[in-house]
Amino acid sequence: MTTPRDLFDQLSSGITDGRFADLAQLYAEDTVVEHPTAVPRPGRMEGRAAVHDRFVSGLGQTLRLKRHDVTVHETADPEVIVAEYQYTAESRKTGRTTETANIQVLRARDGLLTHTRDYHDYLRLAAVQDATAGLVEAYAQAPAYESRPIAPHPAELFPPNSREGVFQRVVFGVADGRWSELPDLYAAKTDVRHPFLPGAPVLRTRDDLRTHFAAGAAAAFRIEVTDLVLHLSTDPEVIIGESTYVGETSSGTPFQVNNIFAMRIRDGQIVESRDYGDHLALAAATGRLPELIARVAE
């Protein structure tokens, strides 16, 4: 039986080889493909035909992509894997190349992909194509966010030393504004990265994290977290979690930020985390999109 890992490998090699017309056959007829960090609002495709059109008339016409530095997380659900990887992306328009981070959650059944959630670095992909000016216009003309129900916090969280419990305490701590408590969830020596945020420093100490979370406190956002889904890796130290921050800026501008964090937790503390967040959506809500675009050009 073809496994989720087999399908991901076939997808990877097909994209690298530019065989875009062949890729839709890896997907089920009624597949669903989501792009939670798409510009200017999350995207969703349904059906193999829509996936084929996307590969052939979209991606295949604009970029040459080569995947490398792949990490595949097998999960407790045998139908699901999570893949982190880098693209070397070359624009067919400009001829320039860039490196971009990516992470996908892939579900397969009966040898076909039935549902994927694909998180990509749309800012760097726009920059390499000289298309960042279109980002500002896209967010300016974006429709209002769709209202979404906010799930209440669980009545009881997982134990504090468990990987599920640590992850919950991070995302709910952000939502509840417990900024000063968050650094203590991390090991004294840690490694926290924000792959979609240009110029973001690697946070290696609790002092680094105090500075980071103090900026969150100063922003005075009103935040709630919803749609939290935890993927337990077969590596007992690793957990990957998807969630959405729904809120308002201090001036009342609404935002919805989709995130996926890949954490390694040891002895109840985070020793490593890659936080893939929708920084474009947040920058647009706070009026800092031109600043973020300028950073990718540095």
PDB file of C-alpha atoms in Angstrom:
ATOM      1  CA  MET A   1       0.000   0.000   0.000  1.00  0.00           C
ATOM      2  CA  THR A   2       1.251   3.459  -0.880  1.00  0.00           C
ATOM      3  CA  THR A   3       1.927   5.371   2.353  1.00  0.00           C
ATOM      4  CA  PRO A   4       1.582   9.099   3.074  1.00  0.00           C
ATOM      5  CA  ARG A   5       5.385   9.301   3.028  1.00  0.00           C
ATOM      6  CA  ASP A   6       5.491   7.633  -0.404  1.00  0.00           C
ATOM      7  CA  LEU A   7       2.996  10.171  -1.737  1.00  0.00           C
ATOM      8  CA  PHE A   8       4.944  13.085  -0.299  1.00  0.00           C
ATOM      9  CA  ASP A   9       8.145  11.764  -1.893  1.00  0.00           C
ATOM     10  CA  GLN A  10       6.396  11.414  -5.260  1.00  0.00           C
ATOM     11  CA  LEU A  11       4.960  14.917  -4.932  1.00  0.00           C
ATOM     12  CA  SER A  12       8.373  16.317  -4.039  1.00  0.00           C
ATOM     13  CA  SER A  13      10.176  14.672  -6.929  1.00  0.00           C
ATOM     14  CA  GLY A  14       7.420  15.663  -9.367  1.00  0.00           C
ATOM     15  CA  ILE A  15       7.627  19.324  -8.353  1.00  0.00           C
ATOM     16  CA  THR A  16      11.423  19.309  -8.496  1.00  0.00           C
ATOM     17  CA  ASP A  17      11.354  17.685 -11.942  1.00  0.00           C
ATOM     18  CA  GLY A  18       8.676  20.092 -13.192  1.00  0.00           C
ATOM     19  CA  ARG A  19       6.181  17.310 -13.966  1.00  0.00           C
ATOM     20  CA  PHE A  20       3.237  19.480 -12.910  1.00  0.00           C
ATOM     21  CA  ALA A  21       0.764  17.833 -15.300  1.00  0.00           C
ATOM     22  CA  ASP A  22       1.249  14.492 -13.515  1.00  0.00           C
ATOM     23  CA  LEU A  23       0.862  15.604  -9.922  1.00  0.00           C
ATOM     24  CA  ALA A  24      -2.931  15.663  -9.574  1.00  0.00           C
ATOM     25  CA  GLN A  25      -3.032  11.884  -9.948  1.00  0.00           C
ATOM     26  CA  LEU A  26      -1.555  11.653  -6.447  1.00  0.00           C
ATOM     27  CA  TYR A  27      -4.756  13.213  -5.050  1.00  0.00           C
ATOM     28  CA  ALA A  28      -8.166  11.653  -4.450  1.00  0.00           C
ATOM     29  CA  GLU A  29     -11.018  12.683  -6.731  1.00  0.00           C
ATOM     30  CA  ASP A  30     -12.682  14.545  -3.834  1.00  0.00           C
ATOM     31  CA  THR A  31      -9.481  15.839  -2.251  1.00  0.00           C
ATOM     32  CA  VAL A  32      -9.317  19.061  -0.248  1.00  0.00           C
ATOM     33  CA  VAL A  33      -6.210  21.268  -0.352  1.00  0.00           C
ATOM     34  CA  GLU A  34      -6.011  24.232   2.005  1.00  0.00           C
ATOM     35  CA  HIS A  35      -3.535  27.103   2.043  1.00  0.00           C
ATOM     36  CA  PRO A  36      -3.979  28.642   5.508  1.00  0.00           C
ATOM     37  CA  THR A  37      -1.450  31.451   4.953  1.00  0.00           C
ATOM     38  CA  ALA A  38      -2.417  32.382   1.381  1.00  0.00           C
ATOM     39  CA  VAL A  39      -2.661  36.047   0.337  1.00  0.00           C
ATOM     40  CA  PRO A  40      -4.832  37.886   1.238  1.00  0.00           C
ATOM     41  CA  ARG A  41      -7.065  35.255   2.842  1.00  0.00           C
ATOM     42  CA  PRO A  42      -6.736  31.511   3.385  1.00  0.00           C
ATOM     43  CA  GLY A  43      -7.400  29.441   0.281  1.00  0.00           C
ATOM     44  CA  ARG A  44      -9.201  26.157  -0.273  1.00  0.00           C
ATOM     45  CA  MET A  45      -9.450  23.919  -3.326  1.00  0.00           C
ATOM     46  CA  GLU A  46     -11.791  20.984  -3.674  1.00  0.00           C
ATOM     47  CA  GLY A  47     -11.404  18.180  -6.171  1.00  0.00           C
ATOM     48  CA  ARG A  48      -8.629  16.726  -8.289  1.00  0.00           C
ATOM     49  CA  ALA A  49      -9.470  18.937 -11.280  1.00  0.00           C
ATOM     50  CA  ALA A  50      -8.921  22.126  -9.254  1.00  0.00           C
ATOM     51  CA  VAL A  51      -5.586  20.798  -8.012  1.00  0.00           C
ATOM     52  CA  HIS A  52      -4.528  19.992 -11.575  1.00  0.00           C
ATOM     53  CA  ASP A  53      -5.387  23.506 -12.755  1.00  0.00           C
ATOM     54  CA  ARG A  54      -3.397  25.003  -9.891  1.00  0.00           C
ATOM     55  CA  PHE A  55      -0.304  22.984 -10.712  1.00  0.00           C
ATOM     56  CA  VAL A  56      -0.436  23.432 -14.489  1.00  0.00           C
ATOM     57  CA  SER A  57      -1.665  26.992 -14.992  1.00  0.00           C
ATOM     58  CA  GLY A  58      -0.398  28.507 -11.748  1.00  0.00           C
ATOM     59  CA  LEU A  59       2.705  27.064 -10.163  1.00  0.00           C
ATOM     60  CA  GLY A  60       4.092  25.501 -13.322  1.00  0.00           C
ATOM     61  CA  GLN A  61       3.984  28.820 -15.180  1.00  0.00           C
ATOM     62  CA  THR A  62       5.655  30.998 -12.560  1.00  0.00           C
ATOM     63  CA  LEU A  63       8.291  29.120 -10.564  1.00  0.00           C
ATOM     64  CA  ARG A  64      10.897  26.390 -10.704  1.00  0.00           C
ATOM     65  CA  LEU A  65      11.055  24.705  -7.310  1.00  0.00           C
ATOM     66  CA  LYS A  66      13.560  22.286  -5.834  1.00  0.00           C
ATOM     67  CA  ARG A  67      12.942  20.787  -2.405  1.00  0.00           C
ATOM     68  CA  HIS A  68      15.736  20.075   0.048  1.00  0.00           C
ATOM     69  CA  ASP A  69      16.390  19.782   3.785  1.00  0.00           C
ATOM     70  CA  VAL A  70      13.270  17.669   4.226  1.00  0.00           C
ATOM     71  CA  THR A  71      12.098  16.492   7.655  1.00  0.00           C
ATOM     72  CA  VAL A  72       9.099  14.183   7.717  1.00  0.00           C
ATOM     73  CA  HIS A  73       7.249  13.645  10.993  1.00  0.00           C
ATOM     74  CA  GLU A  74       5.319  10.395  11.162  1.00  0.00           C
ATOM     75  CA  THR A  75       2.404  10.820  13.561  1.00  0.00           C
ATOM     76  CA  ALA A  76       0.276   8.705  15.853  1.00  0.00           C
ATOM     77  CA  ASP A  77      -2.391   8.769  13.138  1.00  0.00           C
ATOM     78  CA  PRO A  78      -1.104   6.409  10.411  1.00  0.00           C
ATOM     79  CA  GLU A  79      -2.930   8.427   7.744  1.00  0.00           C
ATOM     80  CA  VAL A  80      -1.142  11.688   8.626  1.00  0.00           C
ATOM     81  CA  ILE A  81       2.384  13.000   8.225  1.00  0.00           C
ATOM     82  CA  VAL A  82       3.802  16.497   8.653  1.00  0.00           C
ATOM     83  CA  ALA A  83       6.626  17.533   6.328  1.00  0.00           C
ATOM     84  CA  GLU A  84       8.975  20.487   6.802  1.00  0.00           C
ATOM     85  CA  TYR A  85      11.244  21.438   3.937  1.00  0.00           C
ATOM     86  CA  GLN A  86      12.998  24.206   2.054  1.00  0.00           C
ATOM     87  CA  TYR A  87      12.461  25.312  -1.519  1.00  0.00           C
ATOM     88  CA  THR A  88      15.067  26.795  -3.766  1.00  0.00           C
ATOM     89  CA  ALA A  89      12.610  28.853  -5.797  1.00  0.00           C
ATOM     90  CA  GLU A  90      13.531  30.373  -9.162  1.00  0.00           C
ATOM     91  CA  SER A  91      11.202  32.890 -10.772  1.00  0.00           C
ATOM     92  CA  ARG A  92      10.554  32.241 -14.451  1.00  0.00           C
ATOM     93  CA  LYS A  93       9.867  35.980 -14.807  1.00  0.00           C
ATOM     94  CA  THR A  94      12.948  37.484 -13.145  1.00  0.00           C
ATOM     95  CA  GLY A  95      15.411  34.598 -13.179  1.00  0.00           C
ATOM     96  CA  ARG A  96      16.235  35.254  -9.535  1.00  0.00           C
ATOM     97  CA  THR A  97      16.253  32.604  -6.828  1.00  0.00           C
ATOM     98  CA  THR A  98      15.431  32.572  -3.137  1.00  0.00           C
ATOM     99  CA  GLU A  99      15.167  30.090  -0.288  1.00  0.00           C
ATOM    100  CA  THR A 100      11.768  29.594   1.322  1.00  0.00           C
ATOM    101  CA  ALA A 101      10.494  27.498   4.220  1.00  0.00           C
ATOM    102  CA  ASN A 102       7.418  25.300   3.937  1.00  0.00           C
ATOM    103  CA  ILE A 103       5.408  22.912   6.077  1.00  0.00           C
ATOM    104  CA  GLN A 104       2.575  20.610   5.029  1.00  0.00           C
ATOM    105  CA  VAL A 105       0.105  18.409   6.871  1.00  0.00           C
ATOM    106  CA  LEU A 106      -0.845  15.535   4.577  1.00  0.00           C
ATOM    107  CA  ARG A 107      -3.585  12.951   5.047  1.00  0.00           C
ATOM    108  CA  ALA A 108      -3.715   9.934   2.751  1.00  0.00           C
ATOM    109  CA  ARG A 109      -6.165   7.088   2.411  1.00  0.00           C
ATOM    110  CA  ASP A 110      -6.236   4.176  -0.026  1.00  0.00           C
ATOM    111  CA  GLY A 111      -3.020   5.362  -1.619  1.00  0.00           C
ATOM    112  CA  LEU A 112      -4.148   8.913  -2.439  1.00  0.00           C
ATOM    113  CA  LEU A 113      -3.947  12.320  -0.780  1.00  0.00           C
ATOM    114  CA  THR A 114      -7.370  13.159   0.638  1.00  0.00           C
ATOM    115  CA  HIS A 115      -6.577  16.376   2.527  1.00  0.00           C
ATOM    116  CA  THR A 116      -3.525  18.586   2.782  1.00  0.00           C
ATOM    117  CA  ARG A 117      -2.861  21.858   4.563  1.00  0.00           C
ATOM    118  CA  ASP A 118       0.011  23.640   2.870  1.00  0.00           C
ATOM    119  CA  TYR A 119       1.814  26.522   4.583  1.00  0.00           C
ATOM    120  CA  HIS A 120       4.207  28.477   2.327  1.00  0.00           C
ATOM    121  CA  ASP A 121       6.304  31.643   2.561  1.00  0.00           C
ATOM    122  CA  TYR A 122       4.260  33.866   0.272  1.00  0.00           C
ATOM    123  CA  LEU A 123       6.283  36.974   1.071  1.00  0.00           C
ATOM    124  CA  ARG A 124       9.579  35.605  -0.226  1.00  0.00           C
ATOM    125  CA  LEU A 125       7.822  33.961  -3.178  1.00  0.00           C
ATOM    126  CA  ALA A 126       6.338  37.342  -4.091  1.00  0.00           C
ATOM    127  CA  ALA A 127       9.675  39.106  -3.639  1.00  0.00           C
ATOM    128  CA  VAL A 128      11.570  36.805  -5.985  1.00  0.00           C
ATOM    129  CA  GLN A 129       8.947  37.512  -8.670  1.00  0.00           C
ATOM    130  CA  ASP A 130       9.011  41.330  -8.161  1.00  0.00           C
ATOM    131  CA  ALA A 131       5.412  41.065  -7.028  1.00  0.00           C
ATOM    132  CA  THR A 132       5.460  42.576  -3.541  1.00  0.00           C
ATOM    133  CA  ALA A 133       3.584  45.687  -4.676  1.00  0.00           C
ATOM    134  CA  GLY A 134       0.642  43.416  -5.358  1.00  0.00           C
ATOM    135  CA  LEU A 135       0.616  42.302  -1.720  1.00  0.00           C
ATOM    136  CA  VAL A 136      -0.298  45.746  -0.436  1.00  0.00           C
ATOM    137  CA  GLU A 137      -3.102  46.046  -2.973  1.00  0.00           C
ATOM    138  CA  ALA A 138      -4.360  42.526  -2.258  1.00  0.00           C
ATOM    139  CA  TYR A 139      -4.739  43.153   1.461  1.00  0.00           C
ATOM    140  CA  ALA A 140      -6.259  46.589   0.870  1.00  0.00           C
ATOM    141  CA  GLN A 141      -8.982  45.006  -1.251  1.00  0.00           C
ATOM    142  CA  ALA A 142      -9.398  41.827   0.803  1.00  0.00           C
ATOM    143  CA  PRO A 143     -12.903  40.868   1.892  1.00  0.00           C
ATOM    144  CA  ALA A 144     -13.810  41.044   5.545  1.00  0.00           C
ATOM    145  CA  TYR A 145     -12.838  38.024   7.586  1.00  0.00           C
ATOM    146  CA  GLU A 146     -15.517  35.392   7.879  1.00  0.00           C
ATOM    147  CA  SER A 147     -16.866  35.053  11.384  1.00  0.00           C
ATOM    148  CA  ARG A 148     -15.685  31.857  13.006  1.00  0.00           C
ATOM    149  CA  PRO A 149     -16.776  30.267  16.268  1.00  0.00           C
ATOM    150  CA  ILE A 150     -14.296  30.407  19.123  1.00  0.00           C
ATOM    151  CA  ALA A 151     -13.976  27.116  20.928  1.00  0.00           C
ATOM    152  CA  PRO A 152     -13.810  27.500  24.712  1.00  0.00           C
ATOM    153  CA  HIS A 153     -10.620  26.544  26.498  1.00  0.00           C
ATOM    154  CA  PRO A 154     -10.628  22.896  27.568  1.00  0.00           C
ATOM    155  CA  ALA A 155     -12.015  22.400  31.046  1.00  0.00           C
ATOM    156  CA  GLU A 156      -8.724  20.721  31.917  1.00  0.00           C
ATOM    157  CA  LEU A 157      -5.410  21.039  30.152  1.00  0.00           C
ATOM    158  CA  PHE A 158      -3.052  18.136  29.629  1.00  0.00           C
ATOM    159  CA  PRO A 159      -0.448  17.645  32.407  1.00  0.00           C
ATOM    160  CA  PRO A 160       2.077  20.501  32.451  1.00  0.00           C
ATOM    161  CA  ASN A 161       5.080  18.279  31.735  1.00  0.00           C
ATOM    162  CA  SER A 162       3.471  16.562  28.750  1.00  0.00           C
ATOM    163  CA  ARG A 163       4.119  17.780  25.227  1.00  0.00           C
ATOM    164  CA  GLU A 164       0.400  18.402  24.749  1.00  0.00           C
ATOM    165  CA  GLY A 165       0.242  20.358  27.997  1.00  0.00           C
ATOM    166  CA  VAL A 166       3.239  22.537  27.161  1.00  0.00           C
ATOM    167  CA  PHE A 167       1.851  23.308  23.714  1.00  0.00           C
ATOM    168  CA  GLN A 168      -1.551  24.216  25.143  1.00  0.00           C
ATOM    169  CA  ARG A 169       0.024  26.523  27.696  1.00  0.00           C
ATOM    170  CA  VAL A 170       1.899  28.396  24.970  1.00  0.00           C
ATOM    171  CA  VAL A 171      -1.096  29.116  22.729  1.00  0.00           C
ATOM    172  CA  PHE A 172      -3.596  29.713  25.520  1.00  0.00           C
ATOM    173  CA  GLY A 173      -1.003  31.800  27.359  1.00  0.00           C
ATOM    174  CA  VAL A 174      -0.754  34.078  24.324  1.00  0.00           C
ATOM    175  CA  ALA A 175      -4.538  34.301  24.096  1.00  0.00           C
ATOM    176  CA  ASP A 176      -4.902  35.053  27.806  1.00  0.00           C
ATOM    177  CA  GLY A 177      -2.103  37.642  27.812  1.00  0.00           C
ATOM    178  CA  ARG A 178       0.104  35.734  30.272  1.00  0.00           C
ATOM    179  CA  TRP A 179       3.171  37.076  28.516  1.00  0.00           C
ATOM    180  CA  SER A 180       5.469  37.116  31.539  1.00  0.00           C
ATOM    181  CA  GLU A 181       4.845  33.414  32.212  1.00  0.00           C
ATOM    182  CA  LEU A 182       5.588  32.163  28.716  1.00  0.00           C
ATOM    183  CA  PRO A 183       9.433  32.207  28.822  1.00  0.00           C
ATOM    184  CA  ASP A 184       9.380  29.663  31.643  1.00  0.00           C
ATOM    185  CA  LEU A 185       7.849  27.109  29.275  1.00  0.00           C
ATOM    186  CA  TYR A 186      11.166  27.074  27.387  1.00  0.00           C
ATOM    187  CA  ALA A 187      14.464  25.485  28.370  1.00  0.00           C
ATOM    188  CA  ALA A 188      17.279  27.755  29.551  1.00  0.00           C
ATOM    189  CA  LYS A 189      19.036  26.974  26.272  1.00  0.00           C
ATOM    190  CA  THR A 190      16.556  26.720  23.447  1.00  0.00           C
ATOM    191  CA  ASP A 191      16.248  27.350  19.719  1.00  0.00           C
ATOM    192  CA  VAL A 192      13.136  29.198  18.523  1.00  0.00           C
ATOM    193  CA  ARG A 193      12.806  30.276  14.901  1.00  0.00           C
ATOM    194  CA  HIS A 194      10.168  32.131  12.865  1.00  0.00           C
ATOM    195  CA  PRO A 195      10.778  30.895   9.311  1.00  0.00           C
ATOM    196  CA  PHE A 196       8.187  33.156   7.647  1.00  0.00           C
ATOM    197  CA  LEU A 197       9.438  36.364   9.310  1.00  0.00           C
ATOM    198  CA  PRO A 198      12.353  38.012   7.440  1.00  0.00           C
ATOM    199  CA  GLY A 199      15.211  39.056   9.673  1.00  0.00           C
ATOM    200  CA  ALA A 200      13.821  37.364  12.767  1.00  0.00           C
ATOM    201  CA  PRO A 201      16.626  36.469  15.193  1.00  0.00           C
ATOM    202  CA  VAL A 202      16.982  32.970  16.558  1.00  0.00           C
ATOM    203  CA  LEU A 203      15.816  33.048  20.178  1.00  0.00           C
ATOM    204  CA  ARG A 204      18.249  31.003  22.249  1.00  0.00           C
ATOM    205  CA  THR A 205      17.722  32.035  25.869  1.00  0.00           C
ATOM    206  CA  ARG A 206      14.889  32.918  28.217  1.00  0.00           C
ATOM    207  CA  ASP A 207      16.071  36.519  28.124  1.00  0.00           C
ATOM    208  CA  ASP A 208      15.613  36.456  24.341  1.00  0.00           C
ATOM    209  CA  LEU A 209      12.122  35.107  24.883  1.00  0.00           C
ATOM    210  CA  ARG A 210      11.292  37.715  27.525  1.00  0.00           C
ATOM    211  CA  THR A 211      12.136  40.433  25.013  1.00  0.00           C
ATOM    212  CA  HIS A 212      10.093  38.661  22.344  1.00  0.00           C
ATOM    213  CA  PHE A 213       6.995  38.216  24.493  1.00  0.00           C
ATOM    214  CA  ALA A 214       7.301  41.715  25.973  1.00  0.00           C
ATOM    215  CA  ALA A 215       6.766  43.027  22.446  1.00  0.00           C
ATOM    216  CA  GLY A 216       3.585  40.965  22.287  1.00  0.00           C
ATOM    217  CA  ALA A 217       2.393  42.463  25.549  1.00  0.00           C
ATOM    218  CA  ALA A 218       3.168  45.996  24.367  1.00  0.00           C
ATOM    219  CA  ALA A 219       1.116  45.488  21.205  1.00  0.00           C
ATOM    220  CA  ALA A 220      -2.000  45.162  23.394  1.00  0.00           C
ATOM    221  CA  PHE A 221      -3.806  42.868  20.987  1.00  0.00           C
ATOM    222  CA  ARG A 222      -7.055  41.209  21.989  1.00  0.00           C
ATOM    223  CA  ILE A 223      -6.576  37.569  21.058  1.00  0.00           C
ATOM    224  CA  GLU A 224      -8.518  34.342  21.200  1.00  0.00           C
ATOM    225  CA  VAL A 225      -7.281  30.991  19.964  1.00  0.00           C
ATOM    226  CA  THR A 226      -9.415  28.527  18.043  1.00  0.00           C
ATOM    227  CA  ASP A 227      -9.154  25.477  15.791  1.00  0.00           C
ATOM    228  CA  LEU A 228      -6.311  23.976  17.815  1.00  0.00           C
ATOM    229  CA  VAL A 229      -5.269  20.626  16.347  1.00  0.00           C
ATOM    230  CA  LEU A 230      -2.334  18.690  17.801  1.00  0.00           C
ATOM    231  CA  HIS A 231      -0.356  16.161  15.778  1.00  0.00           C
ATOM    232  CA  LEU A 232       1.688  13.817  17.963  1.00  0.00           C
ATOM    233  CA  SER A 233       4.880  12.679  16.302  1.00  0.00           C
ATOM    234  CA  THR A 234       6.044   9.106  16.738  1.00  0.00           C
ATOM    235  CA  ASP A 235       9.136  10.791  18.188  1.00  0.00           C
ATOM    236  CA  PRO A 236       7.967  11.152  21.806  1.00  0.00           C
ATOM    237  CA  GLU A 237       9.589  14.585  22.143  1.00  0.00           C
ATOM    238  CA  VAL A 238       7.947  16.190  19.096  1.00  0.00           C
ATOM    239  CA  ILE A 239       4.523  17.763  18.668  1.00  0.00           C
ATOM    240  CA  ILE A 240       3.137  19.835  15.811  1.00  0.00           C
ATOM    241  CA  GLY A 241       0.146  22.061  16.456  1.00  0.00           C
ATOM    242  CA  GLU A 242      -2.110  24.095  14.177  1.00  0.00           C
ATOM    243  CA  SER A 243      -4.202  26.964  15.489  1.00  0.00           C
ATOM    244  CA  THR A 244      -5.729  30.308  14.592  1.00  0.00           C
ATOM    245  CA  TYR A 245      -5.358  33.533  16.538  1.00  0.00           C
ATOM    246  CA  VAL A 246      -8.543  35.577  16.105  1.00  0.00           C
ATOM    247  CA  GLY A 247      -8.409  39.096  17.472  1.00  0.00           C
ATOM    248  CA  GLU A 248      -8.174  42.829  17.124  1.00  0.00           C
ATOM    249  CA  THR A 249      -5.306  45.277  17.190  1.00  0.00           C
ATOM    250  CA  SER A 250      -5.248  48.017  19.819  1.00  0.00           C
ATOM    251  CA  SER A 251      -6.991  50.267  17.275  1.00  0.00           C
ATOM    252  CA  GLY A 252      -9.769  47.741  16.677  1.00  0.00           C
ATOM    253  CA  THR A 253      -8.664  46.294  13.323  1.00  0.00           C
ATOM    254  CA  PRO A 254      -9.653  42.618  13.140  1.00  0.00           C
ATOM    255  CA  PHE A 255      -7.199  39.895  12.188  1.00  0.00           C
ATOM    256  CA  GLN A 256      -7.049  36.133  11.838  1.00  0.00           C
ATOM    257  CA  VAL A 257      -3.602  34.580  11.910  1.00  0.00           C
ATOM    258  CA  ASN A 258      -3.145  30.905  11.088  1.00  0.00           C
ATOM    259  CA  ASN A 259      -0.144  29.207  12.657  1.00  0.00           C
ATOM    260  CA  ILE A 260       1.590  25.869  12.764  1.00  0.00           C
ATOM    261  CA  PHE A 261       4.344  25.277  15.307  1.00  0.00           C
ATOM    262  CA  ALA A 262       6.721  22.297  15.346  1.00  0.00           C
ATOM    263  CA  MET A 263       8.121  21.821  18.849  1.00  0.00           C
ATOM    264  CA  ARG A 264      10.573  19.520  20.544  1.00  0.00           C
ATOM    265  CA  ILE A 265       9.770  19.257  24.245  1.00  0.00           C
ATOM    266  CA  ARG A 266      12.072  17.590  26.738  1.00  0.00           C
ATOM    267  CA  ASP A 267      11.466  17.268  30.475  1.00  0.00           C
ATOM    268  CA  GLY A 268       8.455  19.571  30.179  1.00  0.00           C
ATOM    269  CA  GLN A 269      10.324  22.412  28.462  1.00  0.00           C
ATOM    270  CA  ILE A 270      10.615  23.537  24.854  1.00  0.00           C
ATOM    271  CA  VAL A 271      14.137  22.955  23.563  1.00  0.00           C
ATOM    272  CA  GLU A 272      13.349  23.680  19.922  1.00  0.00           C
ATOM    273  CA  SER A 273      10.479  25.342  18.071  1.00  0.00           C
ATOM    274  CA  ARG A 274       9.815  26.449  14.527  1.00  0.00           C
ATOM    275  CA  ASP A 275       6.872  28.831  14.559  1.00  0.00           C
ATOM    276  CA  TYR A 276       5.340  29.229  11.101  1.00  0.00           C
ATOM    277  CA  GLY A 277       2.893  32.122  11.445  1.00  0.00           C
ATOM    278  CA  ASP A 278       1.004  34.308   9.001  1.00  0.00           C
ATOM    279  CA  HIS A 279       3.091  37.442   9.505  1.00  0.00           C
ATOM    280  CA  LEU A 280       1.717  38.994   6.329  1.00  0.00           C
ATOM    281  CA  ALA A 281      -1.834  38.987   7.682  1.00  0.00           C
ATOM    282  CA  LEU A 282      -0.711  40.446  10.997  1.00  0.00           C
ATOM    283  CA  ALA A 283       1.411  43.125   9.323  1.00  0.00           C
ATOM    284  CA  ALA A 284      -1.522  44.106   7.116  1.00  0.00           C
ATOM    285  CA  ALA A 285      -3.779  44.479  10.160  1.00  0.00           C
ATOM    286  CA  THR A 286      -1.251  46.621  12.024  1.00  0.00           C
ATOM    287  CA  GLY A 287      -0.357  48.854   9.069  1.00  0.00           C
ATOM    288  CA  ARG A 288       3.193  47.504   8.938  1.00  0.00           C
ATOM    289  CA  LEU A 289       3.048  45.647   5.645  1.00  0.00           C
ATOM    290  CA  PRO A 290       5.419  48.045   3.785  1.00  0.00           C
ATOM    291  CA  GLU A 291       7.919  47.633   6.630  1.00  0.00           C
ATOM    292  CA  LEU A 292       7.726  43.843   6.404  1.00  0.00           C
ATOM    293  CA  ILE A 293       8.143  43.927   2.623  1.00  0.00           C
ATOM    294  CA  ALA A 294      11.207  46.153   3.006  1.00  0.00           C
ATOM    295  CA  ARG A 295      12.767  43.627   5.369  1.00  0.00           C
ATOM    296  CA  VAL A 296      12.614  40.829   2.809  1.00  0.00           C
ATOM    297  CA  ALA A 297      14.625  43.013   0.415  1.00  0.00           C
ATOM    298  CA  GLU A 298      17.449  43.573   2.916  1.00  0.00           C
TER     299      GLU A 298
END
